[in-house]
Coordinates of C-alpha atoms and ligand atoms in Angstrom, one line a residue:
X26 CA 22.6 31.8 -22.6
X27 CA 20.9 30.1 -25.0
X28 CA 17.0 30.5 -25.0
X29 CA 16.4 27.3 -26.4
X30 CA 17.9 25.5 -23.4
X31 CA 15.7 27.3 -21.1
X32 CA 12.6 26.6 -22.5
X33 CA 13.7 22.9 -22.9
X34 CA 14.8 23.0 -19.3
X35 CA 11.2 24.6 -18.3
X36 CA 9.3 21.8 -20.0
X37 CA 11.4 19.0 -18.3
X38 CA 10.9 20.5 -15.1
X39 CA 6.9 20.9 -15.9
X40 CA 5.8 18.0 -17.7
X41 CA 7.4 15.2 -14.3
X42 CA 5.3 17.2 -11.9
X43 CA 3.5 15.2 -9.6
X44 CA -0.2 15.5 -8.4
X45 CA -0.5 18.6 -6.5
X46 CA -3.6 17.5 -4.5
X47 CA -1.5 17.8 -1.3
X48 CA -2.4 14.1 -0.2
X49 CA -0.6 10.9 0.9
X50 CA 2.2 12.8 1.2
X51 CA 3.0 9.5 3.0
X52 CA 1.5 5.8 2.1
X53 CA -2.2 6.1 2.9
X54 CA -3.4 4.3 5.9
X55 CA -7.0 3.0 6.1
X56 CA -9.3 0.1 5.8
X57 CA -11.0 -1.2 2.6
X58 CA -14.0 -3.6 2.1
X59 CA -13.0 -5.8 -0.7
X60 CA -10.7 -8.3 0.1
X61 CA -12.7 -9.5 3.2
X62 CA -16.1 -8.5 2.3
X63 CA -16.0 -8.3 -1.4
X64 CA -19.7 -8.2 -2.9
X65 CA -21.8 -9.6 -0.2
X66 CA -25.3 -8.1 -0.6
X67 CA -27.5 -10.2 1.3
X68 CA -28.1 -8.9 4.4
X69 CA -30.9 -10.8 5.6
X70 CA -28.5 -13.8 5.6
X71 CA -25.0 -12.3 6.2
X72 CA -26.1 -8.7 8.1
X73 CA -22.5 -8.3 9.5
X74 CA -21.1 -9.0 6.6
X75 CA -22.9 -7.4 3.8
X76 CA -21.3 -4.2 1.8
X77 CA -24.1 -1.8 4.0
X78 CA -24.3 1.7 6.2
X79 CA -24.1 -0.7 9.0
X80 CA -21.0 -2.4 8.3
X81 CA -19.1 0.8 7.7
X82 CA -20.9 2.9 10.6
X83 CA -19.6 -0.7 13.2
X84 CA -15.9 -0.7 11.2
X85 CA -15.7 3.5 11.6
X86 CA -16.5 3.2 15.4
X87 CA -13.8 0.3 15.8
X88 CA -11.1 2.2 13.8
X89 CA -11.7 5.1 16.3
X90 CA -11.8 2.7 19.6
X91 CA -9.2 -0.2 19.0
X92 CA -6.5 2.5 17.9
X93 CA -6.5 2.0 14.7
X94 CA -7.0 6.0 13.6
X95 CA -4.7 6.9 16.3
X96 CA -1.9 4.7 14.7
X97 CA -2.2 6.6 11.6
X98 CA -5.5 4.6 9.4
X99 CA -7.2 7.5 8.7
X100 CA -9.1 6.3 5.5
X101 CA -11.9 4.3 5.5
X102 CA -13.4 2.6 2.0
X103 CA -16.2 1.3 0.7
X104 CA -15.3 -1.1 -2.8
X105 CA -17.8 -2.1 -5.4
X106 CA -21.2 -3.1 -5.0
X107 CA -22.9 -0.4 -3.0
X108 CA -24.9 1.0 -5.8
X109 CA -28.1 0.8 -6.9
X110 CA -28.8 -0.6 -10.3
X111 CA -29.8 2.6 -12.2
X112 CA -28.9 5.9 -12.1
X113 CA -31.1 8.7 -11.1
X114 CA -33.3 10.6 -13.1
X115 CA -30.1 13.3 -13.2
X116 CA -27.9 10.6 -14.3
X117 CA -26.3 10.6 -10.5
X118 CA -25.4 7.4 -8.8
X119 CA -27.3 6.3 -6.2
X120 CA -26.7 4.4 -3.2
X121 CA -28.0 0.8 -2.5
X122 CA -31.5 2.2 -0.8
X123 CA -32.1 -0.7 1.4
X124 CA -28.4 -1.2 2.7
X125 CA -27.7 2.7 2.3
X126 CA -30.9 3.4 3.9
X127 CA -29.9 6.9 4.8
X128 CA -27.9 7.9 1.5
X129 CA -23.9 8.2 1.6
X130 CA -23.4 12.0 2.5
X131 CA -24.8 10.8 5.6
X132 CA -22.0 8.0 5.7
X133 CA -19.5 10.2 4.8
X134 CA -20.4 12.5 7.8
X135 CA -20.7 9.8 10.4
X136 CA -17.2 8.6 9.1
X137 CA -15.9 12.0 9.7
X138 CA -17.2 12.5 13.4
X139 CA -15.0 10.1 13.9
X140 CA -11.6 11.2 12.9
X141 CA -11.9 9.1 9.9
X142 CA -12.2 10.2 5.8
X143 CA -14.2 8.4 3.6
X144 CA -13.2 6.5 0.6
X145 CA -15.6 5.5 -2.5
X146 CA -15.1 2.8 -5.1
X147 CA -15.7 4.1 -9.2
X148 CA -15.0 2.2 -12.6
X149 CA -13.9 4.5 -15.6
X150 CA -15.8 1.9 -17.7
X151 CA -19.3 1.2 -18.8
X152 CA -19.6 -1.1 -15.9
X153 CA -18.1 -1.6 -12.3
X154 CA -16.6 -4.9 -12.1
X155 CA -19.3 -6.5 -10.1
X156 CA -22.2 -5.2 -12.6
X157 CA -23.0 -1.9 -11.0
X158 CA -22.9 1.0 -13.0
X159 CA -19.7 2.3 -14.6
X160 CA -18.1 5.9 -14.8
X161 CA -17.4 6.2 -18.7
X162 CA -20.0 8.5 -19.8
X163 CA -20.4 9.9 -16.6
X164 CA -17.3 11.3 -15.5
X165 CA -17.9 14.7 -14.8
X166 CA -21.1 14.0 -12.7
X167 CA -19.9 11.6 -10.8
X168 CA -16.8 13.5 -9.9
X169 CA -19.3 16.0 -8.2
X170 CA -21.3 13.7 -6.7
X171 CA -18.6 12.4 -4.3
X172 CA -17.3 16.0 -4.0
X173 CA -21.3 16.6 -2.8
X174 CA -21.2 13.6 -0.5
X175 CA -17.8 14.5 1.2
X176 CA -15.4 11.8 -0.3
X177 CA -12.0 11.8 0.4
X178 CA -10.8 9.4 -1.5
X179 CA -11.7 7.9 -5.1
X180 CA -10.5 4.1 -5.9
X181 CA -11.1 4.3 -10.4
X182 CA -11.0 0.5 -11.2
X183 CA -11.0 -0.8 -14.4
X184 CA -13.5 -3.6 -16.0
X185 CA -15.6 -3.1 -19.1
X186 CA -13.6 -1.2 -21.0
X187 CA -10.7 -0.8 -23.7
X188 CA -7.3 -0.6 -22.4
X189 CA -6.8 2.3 -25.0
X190 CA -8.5 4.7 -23.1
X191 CA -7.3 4.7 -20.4
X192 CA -4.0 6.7 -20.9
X193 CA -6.7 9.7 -21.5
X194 CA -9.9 8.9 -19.1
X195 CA -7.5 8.3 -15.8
X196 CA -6.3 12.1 -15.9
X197 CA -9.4 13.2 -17.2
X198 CA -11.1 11.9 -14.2
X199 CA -8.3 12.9 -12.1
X200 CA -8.8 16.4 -13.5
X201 CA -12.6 16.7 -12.8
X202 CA -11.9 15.6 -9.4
X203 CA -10.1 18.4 -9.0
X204 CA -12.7 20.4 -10.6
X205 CA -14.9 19.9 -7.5
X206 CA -12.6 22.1 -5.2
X207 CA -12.6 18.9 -3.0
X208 CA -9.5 17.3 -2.1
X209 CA -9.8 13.6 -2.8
X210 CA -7.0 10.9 -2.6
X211 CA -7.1 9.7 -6.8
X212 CA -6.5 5.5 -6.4
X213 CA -5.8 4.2 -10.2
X214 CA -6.3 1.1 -11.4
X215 CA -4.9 1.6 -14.6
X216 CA -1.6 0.3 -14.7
X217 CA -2.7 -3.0 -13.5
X218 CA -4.9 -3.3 -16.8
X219 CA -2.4 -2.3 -19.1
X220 CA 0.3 -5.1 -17.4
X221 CA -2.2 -7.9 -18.1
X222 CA -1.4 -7.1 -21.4
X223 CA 2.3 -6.7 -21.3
X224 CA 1.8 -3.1 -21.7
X225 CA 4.5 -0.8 -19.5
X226 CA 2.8 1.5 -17.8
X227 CA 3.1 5.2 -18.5
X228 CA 4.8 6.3 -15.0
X229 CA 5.6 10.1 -15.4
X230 CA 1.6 10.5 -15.9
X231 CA 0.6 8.0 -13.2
X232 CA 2.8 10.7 -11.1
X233 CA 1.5 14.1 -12.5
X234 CA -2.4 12.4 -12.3
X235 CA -2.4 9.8 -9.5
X236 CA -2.1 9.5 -5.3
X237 CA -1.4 5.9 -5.8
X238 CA -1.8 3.5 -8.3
X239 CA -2.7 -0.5 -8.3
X240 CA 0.2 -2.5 -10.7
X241 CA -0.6 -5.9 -10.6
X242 CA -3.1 -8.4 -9.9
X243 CA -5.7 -8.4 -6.8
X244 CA -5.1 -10.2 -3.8
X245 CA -6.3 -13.0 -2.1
X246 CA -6.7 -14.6 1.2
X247 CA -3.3 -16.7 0.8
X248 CA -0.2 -16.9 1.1
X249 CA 0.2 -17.9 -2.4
X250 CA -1.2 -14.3 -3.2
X251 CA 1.3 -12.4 -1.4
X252 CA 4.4 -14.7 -2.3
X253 CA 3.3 -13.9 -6.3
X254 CA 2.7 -10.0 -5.3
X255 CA 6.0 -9.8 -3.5
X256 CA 7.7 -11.8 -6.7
X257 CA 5.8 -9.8 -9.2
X258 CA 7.4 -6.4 -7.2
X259 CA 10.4 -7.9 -6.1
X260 CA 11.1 -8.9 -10.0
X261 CA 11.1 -5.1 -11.2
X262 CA 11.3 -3.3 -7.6
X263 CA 14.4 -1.2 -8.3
X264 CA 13.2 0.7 -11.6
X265 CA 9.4 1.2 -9.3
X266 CA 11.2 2.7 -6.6
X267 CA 12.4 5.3 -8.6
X268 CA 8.9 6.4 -9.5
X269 CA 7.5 6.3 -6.1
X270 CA 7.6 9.1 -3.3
X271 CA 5.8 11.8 -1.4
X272 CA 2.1 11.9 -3.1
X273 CA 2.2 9.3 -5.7
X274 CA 2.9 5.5 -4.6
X275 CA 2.6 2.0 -5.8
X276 CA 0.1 -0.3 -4.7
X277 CA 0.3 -4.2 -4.0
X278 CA -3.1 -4.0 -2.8
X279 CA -4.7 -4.6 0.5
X280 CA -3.3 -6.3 3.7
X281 CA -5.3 -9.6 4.5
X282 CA -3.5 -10.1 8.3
X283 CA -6.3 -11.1 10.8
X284 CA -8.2 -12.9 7.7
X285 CA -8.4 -17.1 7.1
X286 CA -5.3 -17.2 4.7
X287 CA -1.8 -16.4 6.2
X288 CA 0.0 -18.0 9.7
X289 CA 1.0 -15.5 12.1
X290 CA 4.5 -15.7 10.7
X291 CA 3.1 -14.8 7.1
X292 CA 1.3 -11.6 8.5
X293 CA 4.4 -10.6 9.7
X294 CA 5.9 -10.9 6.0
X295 CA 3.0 -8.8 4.4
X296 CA 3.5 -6.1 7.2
X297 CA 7.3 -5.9 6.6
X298 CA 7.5 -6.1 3.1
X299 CA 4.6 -3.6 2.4
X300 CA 6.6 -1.4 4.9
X301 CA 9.5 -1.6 2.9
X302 CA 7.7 -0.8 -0.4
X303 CA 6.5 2.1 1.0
X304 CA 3.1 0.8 0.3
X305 CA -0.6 2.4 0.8
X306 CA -1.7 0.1 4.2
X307 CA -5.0 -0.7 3.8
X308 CA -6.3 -3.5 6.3
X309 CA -9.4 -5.9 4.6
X310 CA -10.7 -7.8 7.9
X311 CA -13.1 -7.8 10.5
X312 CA -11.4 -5.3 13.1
X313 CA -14.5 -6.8 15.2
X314 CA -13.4 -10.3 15.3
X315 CA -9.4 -10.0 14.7
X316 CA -7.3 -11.9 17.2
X317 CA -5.1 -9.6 19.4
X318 CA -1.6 -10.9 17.8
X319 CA -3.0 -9.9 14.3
X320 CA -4.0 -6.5 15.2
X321 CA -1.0 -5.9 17.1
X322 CA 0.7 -6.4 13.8
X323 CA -1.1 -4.3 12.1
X324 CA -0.5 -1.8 15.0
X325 CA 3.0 -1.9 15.1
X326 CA 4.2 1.6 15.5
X327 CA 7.7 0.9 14.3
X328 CA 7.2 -0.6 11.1
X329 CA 4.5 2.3 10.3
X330 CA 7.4 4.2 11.0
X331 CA 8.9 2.8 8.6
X332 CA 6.3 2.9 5.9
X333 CA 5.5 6.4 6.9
X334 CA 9.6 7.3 6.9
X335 CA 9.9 11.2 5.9
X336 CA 12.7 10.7 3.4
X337 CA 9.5 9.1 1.3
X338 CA 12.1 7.0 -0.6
X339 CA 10.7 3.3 -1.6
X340 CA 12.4 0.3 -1.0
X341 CA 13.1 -2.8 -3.4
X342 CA 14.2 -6.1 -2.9
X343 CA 17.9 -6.2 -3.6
X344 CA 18.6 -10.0 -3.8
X345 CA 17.0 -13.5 -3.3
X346 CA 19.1 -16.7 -2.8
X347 CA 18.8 -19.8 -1.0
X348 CA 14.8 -19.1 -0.9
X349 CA 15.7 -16.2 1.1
X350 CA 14.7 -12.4 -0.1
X351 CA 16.0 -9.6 1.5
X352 CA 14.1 -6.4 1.3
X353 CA 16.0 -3.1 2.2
X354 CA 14.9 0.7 2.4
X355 CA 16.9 3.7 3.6
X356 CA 15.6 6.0 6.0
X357 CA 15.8 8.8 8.4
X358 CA 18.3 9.8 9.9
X359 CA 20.9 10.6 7.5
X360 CA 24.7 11.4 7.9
X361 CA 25.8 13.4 5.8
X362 CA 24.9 11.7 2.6
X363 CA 24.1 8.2 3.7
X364 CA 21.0 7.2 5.7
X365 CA 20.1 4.4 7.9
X366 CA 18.5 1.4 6.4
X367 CA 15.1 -0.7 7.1
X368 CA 16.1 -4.3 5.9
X369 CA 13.7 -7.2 6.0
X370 CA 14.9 -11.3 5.7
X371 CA 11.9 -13.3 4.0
X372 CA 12.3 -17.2 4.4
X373 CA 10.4 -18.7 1.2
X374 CA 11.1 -22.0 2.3
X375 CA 7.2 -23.6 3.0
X376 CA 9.0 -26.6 5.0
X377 CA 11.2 -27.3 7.2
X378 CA 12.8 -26.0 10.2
X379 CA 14.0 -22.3 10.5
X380 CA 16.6 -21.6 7.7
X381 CA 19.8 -19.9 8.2
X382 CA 21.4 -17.2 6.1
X383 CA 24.6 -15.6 5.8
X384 CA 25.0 -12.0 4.1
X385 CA 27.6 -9.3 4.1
X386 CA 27.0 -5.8 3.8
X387 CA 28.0 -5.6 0.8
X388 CA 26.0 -7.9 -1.4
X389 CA 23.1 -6.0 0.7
X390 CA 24.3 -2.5 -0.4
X391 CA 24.8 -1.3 3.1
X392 CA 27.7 1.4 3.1
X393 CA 30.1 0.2 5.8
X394 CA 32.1 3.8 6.4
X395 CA 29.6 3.8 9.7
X396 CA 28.5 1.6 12.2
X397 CA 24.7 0.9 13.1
X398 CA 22.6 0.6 16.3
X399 CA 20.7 -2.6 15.2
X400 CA 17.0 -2.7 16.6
X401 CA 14.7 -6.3 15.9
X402 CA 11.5 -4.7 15.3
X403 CA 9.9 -8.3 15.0
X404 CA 11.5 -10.4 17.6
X405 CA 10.3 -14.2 17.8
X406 CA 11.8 -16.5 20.4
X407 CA 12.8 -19.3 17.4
X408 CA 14.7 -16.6 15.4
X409 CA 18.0 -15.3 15.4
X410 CA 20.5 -12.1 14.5
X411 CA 24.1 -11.6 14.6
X412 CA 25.4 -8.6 13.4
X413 CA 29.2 -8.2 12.4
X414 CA 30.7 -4.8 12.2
X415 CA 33.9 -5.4 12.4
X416 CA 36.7 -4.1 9.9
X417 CA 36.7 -5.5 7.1
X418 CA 33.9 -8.1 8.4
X419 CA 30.9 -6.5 8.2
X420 CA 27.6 -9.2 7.9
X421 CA 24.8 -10.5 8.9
X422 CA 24.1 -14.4 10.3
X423 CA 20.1 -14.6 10.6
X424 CA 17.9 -18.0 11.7
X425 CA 14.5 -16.9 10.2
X426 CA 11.0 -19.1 10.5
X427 CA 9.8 -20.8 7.7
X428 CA 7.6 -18.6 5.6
X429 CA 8.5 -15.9 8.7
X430 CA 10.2 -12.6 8.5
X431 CA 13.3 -10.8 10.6
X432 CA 12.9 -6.9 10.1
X433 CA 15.7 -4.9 11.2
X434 CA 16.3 -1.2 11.8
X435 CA 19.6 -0.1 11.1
X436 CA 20.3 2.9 12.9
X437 CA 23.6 5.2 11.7
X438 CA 25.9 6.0 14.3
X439 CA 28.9 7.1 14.4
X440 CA 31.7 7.6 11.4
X441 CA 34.3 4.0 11.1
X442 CA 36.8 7.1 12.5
X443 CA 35.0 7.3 15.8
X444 CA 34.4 3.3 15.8
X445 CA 38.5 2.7 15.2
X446 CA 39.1 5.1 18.2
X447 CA 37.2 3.0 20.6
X448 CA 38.9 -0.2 19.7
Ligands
LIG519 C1 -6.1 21.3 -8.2 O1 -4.9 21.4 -8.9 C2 -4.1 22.5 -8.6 C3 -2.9 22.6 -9.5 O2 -2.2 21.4 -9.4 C4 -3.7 22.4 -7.1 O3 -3.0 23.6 -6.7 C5 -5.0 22.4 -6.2 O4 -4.6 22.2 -4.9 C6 -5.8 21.2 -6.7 N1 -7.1 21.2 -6.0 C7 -7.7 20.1 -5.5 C8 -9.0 20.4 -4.8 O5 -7.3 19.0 -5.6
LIG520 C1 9.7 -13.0 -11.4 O1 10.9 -13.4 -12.1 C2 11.1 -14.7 -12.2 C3 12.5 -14.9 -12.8 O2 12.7 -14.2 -13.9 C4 10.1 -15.3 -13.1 O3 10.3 -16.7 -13.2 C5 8.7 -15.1 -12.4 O4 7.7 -15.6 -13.2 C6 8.5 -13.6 -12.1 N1 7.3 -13.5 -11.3 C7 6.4 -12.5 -11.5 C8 5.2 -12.7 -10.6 O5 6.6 -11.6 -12.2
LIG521 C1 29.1 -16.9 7.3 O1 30.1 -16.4 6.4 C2 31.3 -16.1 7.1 C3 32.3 -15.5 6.1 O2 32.4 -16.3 5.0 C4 31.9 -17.4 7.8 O3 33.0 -17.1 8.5 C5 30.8 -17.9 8.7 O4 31.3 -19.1 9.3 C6 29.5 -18.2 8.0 N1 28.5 -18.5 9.0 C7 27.8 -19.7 8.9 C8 26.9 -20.0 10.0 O5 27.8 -20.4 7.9

């Protein structure tokens, strides 16, 4: 055999390795600051709500008592703005001393006694994006400080700096992290920098250097947001699925359910679709205050086990018509080569009265050589399913609220042979 070959076949197999930190081997599951609590630093006025010990200590005891680390969030992050100003005099980053009164390690161990790992917010540039100070020149002591203080998980934004250097700082970081002998969960920004500037990201190294990976633009508290998020990944889904999987995902960003912005019907949507996407799950809201219907979304154990499906293989959105997208992902179990399928049915329609829809199996990809247990995982009293499997008439007839989702499980069951018996 030819030598050449091998070594070319060696290099293949080498260079599209992914991140061997063995982390989110599934989406990660946790609860971040920004979103809800973005850069709130006065706590005289706002002491429940400012970026402080005492917000994460009261969020960390909630998580543990409400069921929220039970049902799988296991992370819990602090964003930007918990820094203090200036360095110390050994160039380390310090904690906010009047809202981190007690330093982070001590944070980072309180978050641990309770089930929980902690998450810490960095910018590779000279700045954080709220003015706090940035990473660039400071990688390699920054990556040991969080080892020091017990992080388990680094978020690397991007402000205040060029575009161009990121290709090269991102793994650099990523390699100093692992450096530190710590296992920590590597969150890049990076990709959603380069797309503001119509740059495609580079995914084999987002893969080989990153847990997960932020690609667009942040969210906000609106529907708006997460109707342009779910076009923006809906547009180009089928070429990301292919780059996501067991250690390395894409991120839309946070989940705002149980916030000011989206209806009950809309928290439904980002919960389904996120699911789907096989996207990182990380809740921005006041677990203290969240009405019971939002938190039971967010608790729902079937659609986190479909975001947490062990075949690790991302969804996309495979059509949109009539203002109606539907969302499909396959997963466990599998028969013989084909799987069972997650499919979700968006209604983009702001107004009006529930809209009907009428699909087949086949413009939805769904292979019709078996028939399917069919389970609502989101059942509303004003919405409806009919599922055909028939020969030869194999569709869906759905009734979904406006703005609302219908998220089904399609479970394999037996061959069309066995089926054709029966009748
Ligand atoms: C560092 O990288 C090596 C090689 O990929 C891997 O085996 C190891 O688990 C990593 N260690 C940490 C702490 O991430
Ligand atoms: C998605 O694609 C549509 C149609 O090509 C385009 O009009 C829209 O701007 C895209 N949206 C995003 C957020 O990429
Ligand atoms: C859906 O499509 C099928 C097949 O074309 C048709 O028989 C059925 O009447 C349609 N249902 C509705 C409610 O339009």
């Amino acid at each position: 055999m030819d030598t050449k070959l091998i070594f070319v076949i060696a290099c293949l197999v080498s260079s599209s390795s992914a991140l061997d930190n063995g982390l989110a081997l599934t989406p990660p599951m946790g609860w971040l600051t920004w979103e809800r609590y973005r850069c709130v630093i006065d706590c005289a006025y706002r002491p429940d709500e400012c970026i402080s010990e005492r917000l994460i200590l009261k969020t960390a005891d909630l998580m543990a008592s409400l069921g929220y680390v039970e049902a799988g969030y296991d992370y819990i992050g602090i964003d930007d703005c918990w820094a203090e100003h200036e360095r110390d005099e050994n160039q380390r980053l310090v904690a906010n001393k009047q809202r981190f009164p007690n330093g982070m390690k001590y944070v980072a161990d309180y978050v641990h006694s309770k089930g929980l790992k902690f998450g810490i917010y960095a910018d590779f540039g000279t700045l954080t994006c709220a003015g706090y100070p940035g990473t660039l020149n400071h990688l390699e002591i920054d990556a040991e400080t969080f080892g020091d203080w017990g992080v388990d998980y680094v978020k690397l934004d991007g402000c205040y700096v060029d575009v161009g250097l990121m290709d090269e700082g991102y793994p650099k970081f990523g390699g100093l992290l692992n450096k530190t002998g710590r296992p920590m969960l590597y969150s890049c920004s990076w990709p959603a920098y380069q797309q503001e500037k119509g740059i495609m990201p580079d995914f084999d190294s987002l893969i080989e250097h990153c847990n997960m990976w932020r690609n667009y633009d942040d969210i906000e508290d609106s529907w708006t947001s997460v109707e342009t998020i779910m076009e923006y990944f809906g547009n180009q889904s089928r070429m990301l699925a292919t780059h996501a999987g067991p250690g390395h995902w894409h991120d839309p960003d946070m989940l705002i359910i149980g916030n000011f912005g989206l209806s009950f019907d809309q928290s439904k949507v980002q919960m389904a679709v996120w699911a789907i996407l096989a996207a990182p799950l990380l809740i921005s809201t006041n677990l203290g205050t969240i009405k019971p219907e939002f938190r039971q979304i967010l608790l729902n154990k079937d659609i986190i086990a479909i975001n947490r499906d062990p075949l690790g293989k991302a969804g996309f959105r495979v059509l949109k018509k009539s203002q109606i997208s539907v969302w499909k992902r396959n997963i466990v179990p599998v028969k013989d080569k084909h799987t069972s399928v997650a499919v979700a049915f968006v209604n983009h329609n702001v107004n009006g009265a529930p809209r009907f829809g009428n699909f087949t199996f086949e413009e939805l990809e769904i292979d019709t050589s078996y028939i399917y247990d069919v389970y609502d995982l989101l059942p509303s009293k004003t919405q409806k399913i009919m599922v055909y499997q028939e020969k030869s008439n194999h569709r869906f007839e759905v009734l979904i609220n406006p703005t609302g989702v219908l998220l089904l499980k399609l479970v394999i069951k037996d061959s069309i042979g066995v089926y054709n018996n029966e009748v």
